[in-house]
JSON list of N, CA and C in Angstrom, two decimals:
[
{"chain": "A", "resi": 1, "resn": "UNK", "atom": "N", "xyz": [-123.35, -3.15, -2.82]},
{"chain": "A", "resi": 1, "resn": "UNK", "atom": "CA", "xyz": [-122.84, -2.60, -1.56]},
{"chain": "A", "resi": 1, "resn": "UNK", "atom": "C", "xyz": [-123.03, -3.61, -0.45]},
{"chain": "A", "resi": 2, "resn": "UNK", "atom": "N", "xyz": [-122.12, -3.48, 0.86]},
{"chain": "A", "resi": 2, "resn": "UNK", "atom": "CA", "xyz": [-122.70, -4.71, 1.56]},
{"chain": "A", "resi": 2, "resn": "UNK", "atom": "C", "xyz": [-123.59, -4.41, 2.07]},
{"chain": "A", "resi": 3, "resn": "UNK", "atom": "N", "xyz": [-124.41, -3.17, 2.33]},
{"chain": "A", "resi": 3, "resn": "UNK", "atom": "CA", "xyz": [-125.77, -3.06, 3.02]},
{"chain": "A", "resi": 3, "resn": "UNK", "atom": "C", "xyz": [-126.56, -4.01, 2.42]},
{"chain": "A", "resi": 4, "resn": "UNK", "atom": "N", "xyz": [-126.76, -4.09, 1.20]},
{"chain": "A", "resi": 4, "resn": "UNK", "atom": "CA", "xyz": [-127.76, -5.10, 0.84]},
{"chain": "A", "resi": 4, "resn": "UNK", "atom": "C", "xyz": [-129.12, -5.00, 1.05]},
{"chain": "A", "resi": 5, "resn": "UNK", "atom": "N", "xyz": [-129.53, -3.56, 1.52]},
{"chain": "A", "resi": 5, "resn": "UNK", "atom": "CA", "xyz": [-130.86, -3.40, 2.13]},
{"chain": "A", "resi": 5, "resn": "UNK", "atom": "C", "xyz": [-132.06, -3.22, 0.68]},
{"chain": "A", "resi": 6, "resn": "UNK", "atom": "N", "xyz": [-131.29, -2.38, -0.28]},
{"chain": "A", "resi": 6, "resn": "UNK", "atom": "CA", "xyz": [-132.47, -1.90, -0.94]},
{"chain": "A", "resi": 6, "resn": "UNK", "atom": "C", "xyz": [-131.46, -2.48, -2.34]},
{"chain": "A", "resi": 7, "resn": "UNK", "atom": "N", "xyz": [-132.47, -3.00, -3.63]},
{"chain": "A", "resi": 7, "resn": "UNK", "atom": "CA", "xyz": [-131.75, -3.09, -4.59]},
{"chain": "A", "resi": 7, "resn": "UNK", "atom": "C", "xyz": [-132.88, -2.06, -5.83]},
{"chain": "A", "resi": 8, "resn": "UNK", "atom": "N", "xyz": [-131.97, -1.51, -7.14]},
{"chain": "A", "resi": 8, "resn": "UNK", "atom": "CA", "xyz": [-132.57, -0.41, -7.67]},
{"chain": "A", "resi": 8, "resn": "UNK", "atom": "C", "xyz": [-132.39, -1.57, -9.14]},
{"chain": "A", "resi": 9, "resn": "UNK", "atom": "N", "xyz": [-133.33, -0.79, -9.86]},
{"chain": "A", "resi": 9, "resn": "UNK", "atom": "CA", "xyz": [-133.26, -1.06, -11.46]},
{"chain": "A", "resi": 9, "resn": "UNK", "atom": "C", "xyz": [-131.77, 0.23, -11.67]},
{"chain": "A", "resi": 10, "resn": "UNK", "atom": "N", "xyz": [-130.56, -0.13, -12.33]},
{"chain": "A", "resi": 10, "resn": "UNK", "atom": "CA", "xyz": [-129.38, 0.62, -12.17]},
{"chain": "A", "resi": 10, "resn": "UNK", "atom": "C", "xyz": [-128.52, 0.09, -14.22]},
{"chain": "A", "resi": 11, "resn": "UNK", "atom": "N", "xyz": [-128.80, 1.55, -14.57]},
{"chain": "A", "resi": 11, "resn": "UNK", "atom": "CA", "xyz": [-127.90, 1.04, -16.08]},
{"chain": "A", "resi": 11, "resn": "UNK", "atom": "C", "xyz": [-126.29, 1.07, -15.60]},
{"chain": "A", "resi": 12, "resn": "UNK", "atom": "N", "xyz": [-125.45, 0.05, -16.17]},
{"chain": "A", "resi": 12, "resn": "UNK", "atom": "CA", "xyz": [-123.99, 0.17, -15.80]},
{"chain": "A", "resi": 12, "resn": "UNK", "atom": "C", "xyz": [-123.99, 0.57, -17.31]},
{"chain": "A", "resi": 13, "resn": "UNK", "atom": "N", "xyz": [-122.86, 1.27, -16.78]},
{"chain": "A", "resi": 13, "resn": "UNK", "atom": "CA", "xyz": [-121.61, 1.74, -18.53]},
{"chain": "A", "resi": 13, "resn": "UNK", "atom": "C", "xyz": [-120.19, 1.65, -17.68]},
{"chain": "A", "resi": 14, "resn": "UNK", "atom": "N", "xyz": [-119.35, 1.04, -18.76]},
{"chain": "A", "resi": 14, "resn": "UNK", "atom": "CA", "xyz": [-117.83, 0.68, -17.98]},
{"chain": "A", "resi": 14, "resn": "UNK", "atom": "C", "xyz": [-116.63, 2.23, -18.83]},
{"chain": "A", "resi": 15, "resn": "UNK", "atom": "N", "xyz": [-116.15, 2.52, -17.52]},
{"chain": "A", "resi": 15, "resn": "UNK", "atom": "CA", "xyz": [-115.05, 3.52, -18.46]},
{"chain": "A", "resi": 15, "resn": "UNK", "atom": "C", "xyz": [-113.80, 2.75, -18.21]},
{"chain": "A", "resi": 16, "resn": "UNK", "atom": "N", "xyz": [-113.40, 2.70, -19.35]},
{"chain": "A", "resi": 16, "resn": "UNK", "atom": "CA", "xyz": [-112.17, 1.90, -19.62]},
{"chain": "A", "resi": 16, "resn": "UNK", "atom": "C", "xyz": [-111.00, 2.04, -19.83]},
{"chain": "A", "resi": 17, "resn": "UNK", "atom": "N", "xyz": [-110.89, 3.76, -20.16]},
{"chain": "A", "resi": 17, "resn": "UNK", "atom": "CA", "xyz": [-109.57, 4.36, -20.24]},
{"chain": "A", "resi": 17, "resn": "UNK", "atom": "C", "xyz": [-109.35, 5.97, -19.82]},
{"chain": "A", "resi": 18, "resn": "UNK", "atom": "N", "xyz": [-108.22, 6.28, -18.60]},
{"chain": "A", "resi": 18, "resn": "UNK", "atom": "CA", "xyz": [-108.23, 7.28, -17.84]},
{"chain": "A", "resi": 18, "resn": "UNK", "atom": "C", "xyz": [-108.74, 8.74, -18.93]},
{"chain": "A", "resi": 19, "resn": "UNK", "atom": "N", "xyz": [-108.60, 8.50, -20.34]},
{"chain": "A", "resi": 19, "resn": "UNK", "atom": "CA", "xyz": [-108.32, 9.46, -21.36]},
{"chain": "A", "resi": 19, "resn": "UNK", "atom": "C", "xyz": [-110.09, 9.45, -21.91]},
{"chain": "A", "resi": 20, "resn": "UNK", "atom": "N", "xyz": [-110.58, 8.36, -21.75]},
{"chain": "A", "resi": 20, "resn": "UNK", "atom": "CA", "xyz": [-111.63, 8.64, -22.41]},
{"chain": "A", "resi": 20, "resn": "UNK", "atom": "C", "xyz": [-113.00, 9.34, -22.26]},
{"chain": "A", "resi": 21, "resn": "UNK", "atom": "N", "xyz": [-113.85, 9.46, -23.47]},
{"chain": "A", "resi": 21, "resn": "UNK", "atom": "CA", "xyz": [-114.37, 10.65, -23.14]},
{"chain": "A", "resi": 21, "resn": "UNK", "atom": "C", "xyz": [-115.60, 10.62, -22.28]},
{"chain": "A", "resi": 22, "resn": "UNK", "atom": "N", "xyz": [-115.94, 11.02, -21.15]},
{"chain": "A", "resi": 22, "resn": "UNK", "atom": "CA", "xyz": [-116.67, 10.35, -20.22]},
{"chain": "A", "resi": 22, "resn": "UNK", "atom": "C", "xyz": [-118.44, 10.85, -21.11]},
{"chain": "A", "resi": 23, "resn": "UNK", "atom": "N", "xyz": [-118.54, 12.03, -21.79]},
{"chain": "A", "resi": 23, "resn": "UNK", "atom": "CA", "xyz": [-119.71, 12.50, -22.82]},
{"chain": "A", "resi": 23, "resn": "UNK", "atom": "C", "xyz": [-120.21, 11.42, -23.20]},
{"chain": "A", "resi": 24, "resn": "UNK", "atom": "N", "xyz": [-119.49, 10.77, -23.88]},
{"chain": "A", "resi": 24, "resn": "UNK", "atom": "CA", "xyz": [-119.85, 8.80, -24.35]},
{"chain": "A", "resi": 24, "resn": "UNK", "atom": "C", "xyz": [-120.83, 8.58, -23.76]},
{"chain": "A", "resi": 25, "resn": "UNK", "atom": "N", "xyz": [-120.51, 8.21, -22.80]},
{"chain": "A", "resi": 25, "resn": "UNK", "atom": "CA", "xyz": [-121.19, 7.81, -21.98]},
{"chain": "A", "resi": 25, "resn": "UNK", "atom": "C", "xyz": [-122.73, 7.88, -20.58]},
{"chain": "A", "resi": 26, "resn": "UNK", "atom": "N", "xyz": [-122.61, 9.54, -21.35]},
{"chain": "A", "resi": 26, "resn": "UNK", "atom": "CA", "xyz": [-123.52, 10.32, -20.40]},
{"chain": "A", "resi": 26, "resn": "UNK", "atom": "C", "xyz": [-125.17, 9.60, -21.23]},
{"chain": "A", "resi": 27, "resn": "UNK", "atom": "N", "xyz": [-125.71, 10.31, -20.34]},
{"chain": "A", "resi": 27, "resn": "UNK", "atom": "CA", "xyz": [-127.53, 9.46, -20.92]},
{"chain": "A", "resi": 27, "resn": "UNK", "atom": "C", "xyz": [-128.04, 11.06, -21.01]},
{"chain": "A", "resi": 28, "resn": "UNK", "atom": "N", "xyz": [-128.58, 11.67, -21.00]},
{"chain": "A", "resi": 28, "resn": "UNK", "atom": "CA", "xyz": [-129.82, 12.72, -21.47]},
{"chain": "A", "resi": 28, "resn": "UNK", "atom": "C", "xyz": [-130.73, 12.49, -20.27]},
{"chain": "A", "resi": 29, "resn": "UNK", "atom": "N", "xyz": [-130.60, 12.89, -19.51]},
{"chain": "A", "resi": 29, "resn": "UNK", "atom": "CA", "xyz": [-132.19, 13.30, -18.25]},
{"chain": "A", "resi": 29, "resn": "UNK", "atom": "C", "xyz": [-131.78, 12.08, -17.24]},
{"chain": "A", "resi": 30, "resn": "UNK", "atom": "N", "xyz": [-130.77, 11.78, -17.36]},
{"chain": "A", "resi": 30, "resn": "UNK", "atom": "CA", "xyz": [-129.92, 10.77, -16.39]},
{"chain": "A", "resi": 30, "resn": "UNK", "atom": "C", "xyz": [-128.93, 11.06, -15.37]},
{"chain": "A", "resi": 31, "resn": "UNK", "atom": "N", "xyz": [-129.08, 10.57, -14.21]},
{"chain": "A", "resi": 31, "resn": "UNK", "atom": "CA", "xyz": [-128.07, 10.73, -13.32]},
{"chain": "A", "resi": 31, "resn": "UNK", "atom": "C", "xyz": [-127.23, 9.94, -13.46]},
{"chain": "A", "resi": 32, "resn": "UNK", "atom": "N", "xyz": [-125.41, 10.44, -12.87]},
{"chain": "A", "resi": 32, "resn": "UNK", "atom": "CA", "xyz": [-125.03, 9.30, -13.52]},
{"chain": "A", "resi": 32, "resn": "UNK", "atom": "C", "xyz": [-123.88, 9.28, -11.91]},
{"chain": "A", "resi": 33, "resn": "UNK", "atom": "N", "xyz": [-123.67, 8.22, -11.78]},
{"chain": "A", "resi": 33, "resn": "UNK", "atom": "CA", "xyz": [-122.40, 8.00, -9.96]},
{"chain": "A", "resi": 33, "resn": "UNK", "atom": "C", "xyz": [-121.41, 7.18, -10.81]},
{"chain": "A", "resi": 34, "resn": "UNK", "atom": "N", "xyz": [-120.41, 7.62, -10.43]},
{"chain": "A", "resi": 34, "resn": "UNK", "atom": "CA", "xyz": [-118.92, 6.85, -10.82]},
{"chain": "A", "resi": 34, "resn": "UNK", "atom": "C", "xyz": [-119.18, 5.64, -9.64]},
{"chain": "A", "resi": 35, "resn": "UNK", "atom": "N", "xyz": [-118.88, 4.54, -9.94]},
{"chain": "A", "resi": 35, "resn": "UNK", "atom": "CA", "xyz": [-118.44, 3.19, -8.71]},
{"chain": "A", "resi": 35, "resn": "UNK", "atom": "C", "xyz": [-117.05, 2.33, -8.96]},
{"chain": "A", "resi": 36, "resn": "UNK", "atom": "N", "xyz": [-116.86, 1.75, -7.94]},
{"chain": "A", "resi": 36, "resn": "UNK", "atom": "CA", "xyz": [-116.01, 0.90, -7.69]},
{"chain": "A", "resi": 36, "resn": "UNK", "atom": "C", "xyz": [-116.18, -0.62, -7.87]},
{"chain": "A", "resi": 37, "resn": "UNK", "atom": "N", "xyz": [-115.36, -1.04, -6.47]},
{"chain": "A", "resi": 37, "resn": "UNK", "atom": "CA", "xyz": [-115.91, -2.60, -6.38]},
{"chain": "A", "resi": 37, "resn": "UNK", "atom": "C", "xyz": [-117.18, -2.76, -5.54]},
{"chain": "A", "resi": 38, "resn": "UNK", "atom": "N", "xyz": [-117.87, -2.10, -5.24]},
{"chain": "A", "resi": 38, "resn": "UNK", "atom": "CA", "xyz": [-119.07, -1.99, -5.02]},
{"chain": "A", "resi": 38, "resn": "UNK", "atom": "C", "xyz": [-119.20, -2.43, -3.52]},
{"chain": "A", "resi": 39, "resn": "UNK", "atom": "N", "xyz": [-118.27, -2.13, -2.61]},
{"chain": "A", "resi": 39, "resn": "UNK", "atom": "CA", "xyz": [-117.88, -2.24, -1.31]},
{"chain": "A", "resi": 39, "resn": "UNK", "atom": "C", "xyz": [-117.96, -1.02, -0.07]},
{"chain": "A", "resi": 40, "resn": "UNK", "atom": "N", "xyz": [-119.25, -0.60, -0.57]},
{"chain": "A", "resi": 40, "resn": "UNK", "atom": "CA", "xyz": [-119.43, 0.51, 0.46]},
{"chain": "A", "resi": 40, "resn": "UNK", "atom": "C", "xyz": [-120.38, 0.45, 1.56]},
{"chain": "A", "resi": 41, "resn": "UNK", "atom": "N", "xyz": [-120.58, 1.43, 2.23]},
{"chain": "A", "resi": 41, "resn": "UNK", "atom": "CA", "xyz": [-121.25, 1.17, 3.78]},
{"chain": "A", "resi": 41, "resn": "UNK", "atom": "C", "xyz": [-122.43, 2.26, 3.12]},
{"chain": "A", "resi": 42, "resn": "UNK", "atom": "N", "xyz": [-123.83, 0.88, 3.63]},
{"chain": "A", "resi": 42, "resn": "UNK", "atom": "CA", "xyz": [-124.96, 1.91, 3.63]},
{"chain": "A", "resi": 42, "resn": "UNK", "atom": "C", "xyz": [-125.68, 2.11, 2.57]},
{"chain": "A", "resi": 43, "resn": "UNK", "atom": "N", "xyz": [-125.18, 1.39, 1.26]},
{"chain": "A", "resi": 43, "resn": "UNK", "atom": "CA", "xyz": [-125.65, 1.81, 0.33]},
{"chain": "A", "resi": 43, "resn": "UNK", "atom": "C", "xyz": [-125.57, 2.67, -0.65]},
{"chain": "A", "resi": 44, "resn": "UNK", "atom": "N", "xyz": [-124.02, 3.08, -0.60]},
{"chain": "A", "resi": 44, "resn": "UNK", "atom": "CA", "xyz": [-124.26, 4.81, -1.19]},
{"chain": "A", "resi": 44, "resn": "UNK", "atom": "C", "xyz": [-123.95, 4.29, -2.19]},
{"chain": "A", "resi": 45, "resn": "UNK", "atom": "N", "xyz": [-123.65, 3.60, -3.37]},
{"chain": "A", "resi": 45, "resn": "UNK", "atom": "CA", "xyz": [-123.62, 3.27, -4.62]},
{"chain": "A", "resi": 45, "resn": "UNK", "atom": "C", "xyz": [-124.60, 2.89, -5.44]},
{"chain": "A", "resi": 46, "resn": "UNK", "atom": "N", "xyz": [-125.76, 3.25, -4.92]},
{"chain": "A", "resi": 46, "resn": "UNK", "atom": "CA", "xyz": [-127.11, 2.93, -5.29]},
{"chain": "A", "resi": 46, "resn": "UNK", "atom": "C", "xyz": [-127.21, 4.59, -5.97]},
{"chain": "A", "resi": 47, "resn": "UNK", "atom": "N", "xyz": [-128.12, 3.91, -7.56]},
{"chain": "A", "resi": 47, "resn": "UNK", "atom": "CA", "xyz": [-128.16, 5.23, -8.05]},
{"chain": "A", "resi": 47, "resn": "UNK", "atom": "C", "xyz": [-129.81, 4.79, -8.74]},
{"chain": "A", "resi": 48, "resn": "UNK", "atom": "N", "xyz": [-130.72, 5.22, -8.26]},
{"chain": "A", "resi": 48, "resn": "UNK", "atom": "CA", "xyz": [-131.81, 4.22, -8.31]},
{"chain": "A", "resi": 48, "resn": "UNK", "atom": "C", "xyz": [-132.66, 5.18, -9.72]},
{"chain": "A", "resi": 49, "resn": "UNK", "atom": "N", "xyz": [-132.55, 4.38, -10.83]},
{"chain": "A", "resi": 49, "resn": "UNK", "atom": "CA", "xyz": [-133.43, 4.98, -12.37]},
{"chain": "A", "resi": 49, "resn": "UNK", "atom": "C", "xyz": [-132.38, 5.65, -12.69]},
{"chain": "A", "resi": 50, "resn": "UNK", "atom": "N", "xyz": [-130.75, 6.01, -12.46]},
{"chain": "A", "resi": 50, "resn": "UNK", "atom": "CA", "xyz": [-129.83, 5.98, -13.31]},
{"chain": "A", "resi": 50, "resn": "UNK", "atom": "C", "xyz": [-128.54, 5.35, -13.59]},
{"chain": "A", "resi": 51, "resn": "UNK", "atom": "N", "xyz": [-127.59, 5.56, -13.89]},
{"chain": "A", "resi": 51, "resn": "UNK", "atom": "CA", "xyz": [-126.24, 5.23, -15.11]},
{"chain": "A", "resi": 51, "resn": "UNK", "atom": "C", "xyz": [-125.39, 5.01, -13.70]},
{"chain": "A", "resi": 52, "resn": "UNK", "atom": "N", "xyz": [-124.99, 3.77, -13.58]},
{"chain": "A", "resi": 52, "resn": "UNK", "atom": "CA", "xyz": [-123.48, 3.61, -12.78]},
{"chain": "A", "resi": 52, "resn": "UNK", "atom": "C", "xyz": [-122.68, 3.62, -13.58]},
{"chain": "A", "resi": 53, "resn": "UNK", "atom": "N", "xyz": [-121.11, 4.30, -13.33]},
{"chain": "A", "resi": 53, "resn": "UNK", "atom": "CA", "xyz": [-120.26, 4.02, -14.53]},
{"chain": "A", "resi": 53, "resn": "UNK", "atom": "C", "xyz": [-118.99, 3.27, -13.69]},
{"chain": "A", "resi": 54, "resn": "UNK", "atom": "N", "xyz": [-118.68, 2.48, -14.32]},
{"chain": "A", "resi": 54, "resn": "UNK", "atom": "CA", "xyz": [-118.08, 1.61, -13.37]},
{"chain": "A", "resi": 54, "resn": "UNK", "atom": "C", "xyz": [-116.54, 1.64, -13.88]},
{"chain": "A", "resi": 55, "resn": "UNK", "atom": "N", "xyz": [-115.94, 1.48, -12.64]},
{"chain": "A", "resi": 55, "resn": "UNK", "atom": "CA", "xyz": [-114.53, 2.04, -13.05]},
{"chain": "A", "resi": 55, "resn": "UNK", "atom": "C", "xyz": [-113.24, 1.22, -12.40]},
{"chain": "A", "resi": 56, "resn": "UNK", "atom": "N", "xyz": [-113.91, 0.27, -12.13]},
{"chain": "A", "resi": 56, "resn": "UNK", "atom": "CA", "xyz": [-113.14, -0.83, -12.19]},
{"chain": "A", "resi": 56, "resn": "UNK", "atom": "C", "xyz": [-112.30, -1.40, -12.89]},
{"chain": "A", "resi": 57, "resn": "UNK", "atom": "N", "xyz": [-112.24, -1.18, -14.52]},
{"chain": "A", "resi": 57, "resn": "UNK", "atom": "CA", "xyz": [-111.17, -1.05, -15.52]},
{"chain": "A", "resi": 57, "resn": "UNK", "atom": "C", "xyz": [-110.02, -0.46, -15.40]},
{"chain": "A", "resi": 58, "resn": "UNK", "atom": "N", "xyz": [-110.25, 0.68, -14.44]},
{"chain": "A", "resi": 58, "resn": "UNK", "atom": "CA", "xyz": [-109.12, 1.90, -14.52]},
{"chain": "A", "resi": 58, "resn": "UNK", "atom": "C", "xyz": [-108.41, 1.73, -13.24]},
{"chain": "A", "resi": 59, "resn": "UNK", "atom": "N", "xyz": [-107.29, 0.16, -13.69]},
{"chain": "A", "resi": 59, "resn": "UNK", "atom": "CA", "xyz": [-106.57, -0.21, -12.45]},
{"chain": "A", "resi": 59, "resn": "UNK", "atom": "C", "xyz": [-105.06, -0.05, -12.70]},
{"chain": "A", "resi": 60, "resn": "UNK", "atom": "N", "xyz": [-104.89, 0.85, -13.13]},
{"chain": "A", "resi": 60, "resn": "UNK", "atom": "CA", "xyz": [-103.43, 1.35, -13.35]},
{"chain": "A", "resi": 60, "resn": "UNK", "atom": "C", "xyz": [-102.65, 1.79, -12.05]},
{"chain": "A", "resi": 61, "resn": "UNK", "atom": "N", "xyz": [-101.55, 1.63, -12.09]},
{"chain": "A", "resi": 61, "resn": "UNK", "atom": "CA", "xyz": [-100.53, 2.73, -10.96]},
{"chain": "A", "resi": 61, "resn": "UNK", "atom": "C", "xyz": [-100.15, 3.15, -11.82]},
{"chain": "A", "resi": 62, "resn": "UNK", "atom": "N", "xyz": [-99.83, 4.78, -11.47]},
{"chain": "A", "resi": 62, "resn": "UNK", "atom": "CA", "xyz": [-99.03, 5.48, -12.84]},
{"chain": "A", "resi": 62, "resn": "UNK", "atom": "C", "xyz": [-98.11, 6.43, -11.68]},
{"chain": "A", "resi": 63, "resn": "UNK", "atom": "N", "xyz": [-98.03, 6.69, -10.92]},
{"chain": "A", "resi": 63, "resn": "UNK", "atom": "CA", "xyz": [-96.44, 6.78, -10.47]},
{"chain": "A", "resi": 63, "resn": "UNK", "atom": "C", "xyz": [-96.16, 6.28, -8.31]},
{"chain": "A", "resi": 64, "resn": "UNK", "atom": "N", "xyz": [-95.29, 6.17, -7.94]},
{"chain": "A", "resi": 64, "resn": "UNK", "atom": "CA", "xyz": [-95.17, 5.92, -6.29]},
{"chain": "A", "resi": 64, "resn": "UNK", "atom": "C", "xyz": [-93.41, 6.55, -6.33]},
{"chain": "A", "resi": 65, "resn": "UNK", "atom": "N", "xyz": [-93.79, 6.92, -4.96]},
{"chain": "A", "resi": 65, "resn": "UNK", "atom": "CA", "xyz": [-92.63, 8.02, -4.89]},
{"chain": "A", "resi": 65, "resn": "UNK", "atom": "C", "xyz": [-92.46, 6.97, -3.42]},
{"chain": "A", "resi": 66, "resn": "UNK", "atom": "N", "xyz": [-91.76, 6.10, -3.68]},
{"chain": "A", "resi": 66, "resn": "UNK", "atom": "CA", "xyz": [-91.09, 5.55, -1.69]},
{"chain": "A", "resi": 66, "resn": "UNK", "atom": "C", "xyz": [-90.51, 6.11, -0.84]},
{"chain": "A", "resi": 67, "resn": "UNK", "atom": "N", "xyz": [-89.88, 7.47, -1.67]},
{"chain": "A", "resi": 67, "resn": "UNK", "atom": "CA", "xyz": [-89.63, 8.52, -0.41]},
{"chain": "A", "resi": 67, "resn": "UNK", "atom": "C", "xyz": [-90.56, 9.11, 0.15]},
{"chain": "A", "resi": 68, "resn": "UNK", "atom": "N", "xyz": [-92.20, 9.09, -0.27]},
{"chain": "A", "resi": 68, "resn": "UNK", "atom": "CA", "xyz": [-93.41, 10.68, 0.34]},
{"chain": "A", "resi": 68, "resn": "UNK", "atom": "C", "xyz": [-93.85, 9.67, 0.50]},
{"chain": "A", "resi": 69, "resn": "UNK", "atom": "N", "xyz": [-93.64, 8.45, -0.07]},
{"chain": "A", "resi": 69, "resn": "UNK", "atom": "CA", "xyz": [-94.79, 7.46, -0.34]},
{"chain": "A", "resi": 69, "resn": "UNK", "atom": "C", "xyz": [-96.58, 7.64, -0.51]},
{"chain": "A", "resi": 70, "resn": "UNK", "atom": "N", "xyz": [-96.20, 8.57, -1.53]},
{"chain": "A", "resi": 70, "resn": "UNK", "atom": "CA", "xyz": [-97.28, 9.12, -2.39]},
{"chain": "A", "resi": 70, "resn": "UNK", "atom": "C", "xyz": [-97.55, 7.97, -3.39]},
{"chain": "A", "resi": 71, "resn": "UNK", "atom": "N", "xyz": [-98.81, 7.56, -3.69]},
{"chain": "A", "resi": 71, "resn": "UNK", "atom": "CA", "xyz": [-99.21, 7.02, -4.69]},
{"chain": "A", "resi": 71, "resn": "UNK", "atom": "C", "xyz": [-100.37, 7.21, -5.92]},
{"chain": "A", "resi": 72, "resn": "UNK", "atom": "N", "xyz": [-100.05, 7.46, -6.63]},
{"chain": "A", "resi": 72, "resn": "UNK", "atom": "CA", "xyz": [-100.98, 8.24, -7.94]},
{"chain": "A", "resi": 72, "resn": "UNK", "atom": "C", "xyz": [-101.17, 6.85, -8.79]},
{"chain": "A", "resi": 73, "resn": "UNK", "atom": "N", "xyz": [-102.28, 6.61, -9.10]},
{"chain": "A", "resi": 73, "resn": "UNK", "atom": "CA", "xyz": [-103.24, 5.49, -9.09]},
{"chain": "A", "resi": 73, "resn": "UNK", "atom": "C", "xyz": [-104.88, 5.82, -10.28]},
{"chain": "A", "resi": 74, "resn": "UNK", "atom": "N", "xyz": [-104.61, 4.88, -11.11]},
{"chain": "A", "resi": 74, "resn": "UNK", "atom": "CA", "xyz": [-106.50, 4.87, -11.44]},
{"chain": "A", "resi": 74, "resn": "UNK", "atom": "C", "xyz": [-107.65, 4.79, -10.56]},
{"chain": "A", "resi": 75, "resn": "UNK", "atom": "N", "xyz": [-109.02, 5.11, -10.75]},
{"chain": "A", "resi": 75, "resn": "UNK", "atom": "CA", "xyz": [-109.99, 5.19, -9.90]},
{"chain": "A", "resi": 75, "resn": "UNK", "atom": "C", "xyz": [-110.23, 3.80, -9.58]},
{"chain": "A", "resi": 76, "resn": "UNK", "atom": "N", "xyz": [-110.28, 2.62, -10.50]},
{"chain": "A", "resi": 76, "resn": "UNK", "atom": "CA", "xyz": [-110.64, 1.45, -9.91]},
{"chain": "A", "resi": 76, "resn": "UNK", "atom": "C", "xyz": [-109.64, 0.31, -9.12]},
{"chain": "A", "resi": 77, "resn": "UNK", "atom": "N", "xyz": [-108.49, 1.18, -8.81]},
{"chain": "A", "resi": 77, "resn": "UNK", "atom": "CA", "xyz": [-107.44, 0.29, -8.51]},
{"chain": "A", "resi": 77, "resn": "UNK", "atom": "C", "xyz": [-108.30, -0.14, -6.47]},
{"chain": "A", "resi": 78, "resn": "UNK", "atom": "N", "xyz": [-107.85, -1.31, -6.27]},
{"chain": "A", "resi": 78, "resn": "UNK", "atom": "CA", "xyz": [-108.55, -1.58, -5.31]},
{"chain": "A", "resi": 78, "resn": "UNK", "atom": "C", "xyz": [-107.51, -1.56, -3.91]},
{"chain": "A", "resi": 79, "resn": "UNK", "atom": "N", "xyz": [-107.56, -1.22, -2.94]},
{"chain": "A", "resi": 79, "resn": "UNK", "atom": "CA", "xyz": [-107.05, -1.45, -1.87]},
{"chain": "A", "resi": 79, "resn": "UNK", "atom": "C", "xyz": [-105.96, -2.49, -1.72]},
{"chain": "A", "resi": 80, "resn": "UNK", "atom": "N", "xyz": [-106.47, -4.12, -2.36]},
{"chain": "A", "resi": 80, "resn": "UNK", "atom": "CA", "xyz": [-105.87, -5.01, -2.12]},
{"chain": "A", "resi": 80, "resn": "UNK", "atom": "C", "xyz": [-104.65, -4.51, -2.90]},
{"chain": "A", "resi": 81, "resn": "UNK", "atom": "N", "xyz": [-104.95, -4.30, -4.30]},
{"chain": "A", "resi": 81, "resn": "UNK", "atom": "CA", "xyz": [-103.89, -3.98, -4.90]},
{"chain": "A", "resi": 81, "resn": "UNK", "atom": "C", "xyz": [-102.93, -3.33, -4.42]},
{"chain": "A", "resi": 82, "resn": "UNK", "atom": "N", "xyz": [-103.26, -1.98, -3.73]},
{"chain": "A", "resi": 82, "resn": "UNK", "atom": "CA", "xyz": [-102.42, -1.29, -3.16]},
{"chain": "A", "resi": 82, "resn": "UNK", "atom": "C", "xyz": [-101.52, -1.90, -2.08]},
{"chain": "A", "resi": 83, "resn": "UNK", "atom": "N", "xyz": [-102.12, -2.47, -1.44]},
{"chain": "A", "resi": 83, "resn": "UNK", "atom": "CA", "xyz": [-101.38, -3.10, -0.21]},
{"chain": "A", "resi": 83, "resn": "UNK", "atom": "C", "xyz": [-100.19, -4.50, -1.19]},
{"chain": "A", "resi": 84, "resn": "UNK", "atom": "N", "xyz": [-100.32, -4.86, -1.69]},
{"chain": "A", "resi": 84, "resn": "UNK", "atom": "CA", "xyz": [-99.69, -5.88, -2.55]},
{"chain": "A", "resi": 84, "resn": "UNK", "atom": "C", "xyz": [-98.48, -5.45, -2.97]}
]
């Protein structure tokens, strides 16, 4: 995060496909935070003694309507992308 204030001992697991089964991936007596590109204010992607699942893989567009200009998108698709 750019706070940069506090850093945690943090397990990553990567989800890699919109379909898959997120159970996989769960831990037993674990907390677990979905993340990004790790570009947040303050710190909030800090998940301190559990599971980040990182979702940065899941950079798909899967539909844009230029008339509502609605855009339906994977979780890790990034801003830049969008603007591009």
């Amino acid at each position: 995060s750019w706070g940069r204030n506090l850093r945690f001992e943090q397990k990553k697991k990567w989800l890699r496909w919109r379909h898959e089964d997120l159970t996989l991936l769960l831990e037993p007596g674990k907390t677990h935070l979905p993340v990004g590109y790790g570009r947040s204010y303050g710190d909030s992607g800090l998940n301190h003694g559990g599971v980040l699942i990182d979702t940065t893989h899941l950079d798909r567009f899967i539909k844009y309507d230029p008339h509502t200009g609605l855009l339906r998108c994977d979780a890790g698709v990034s801003l830049d992308q969008v603007l591009q």
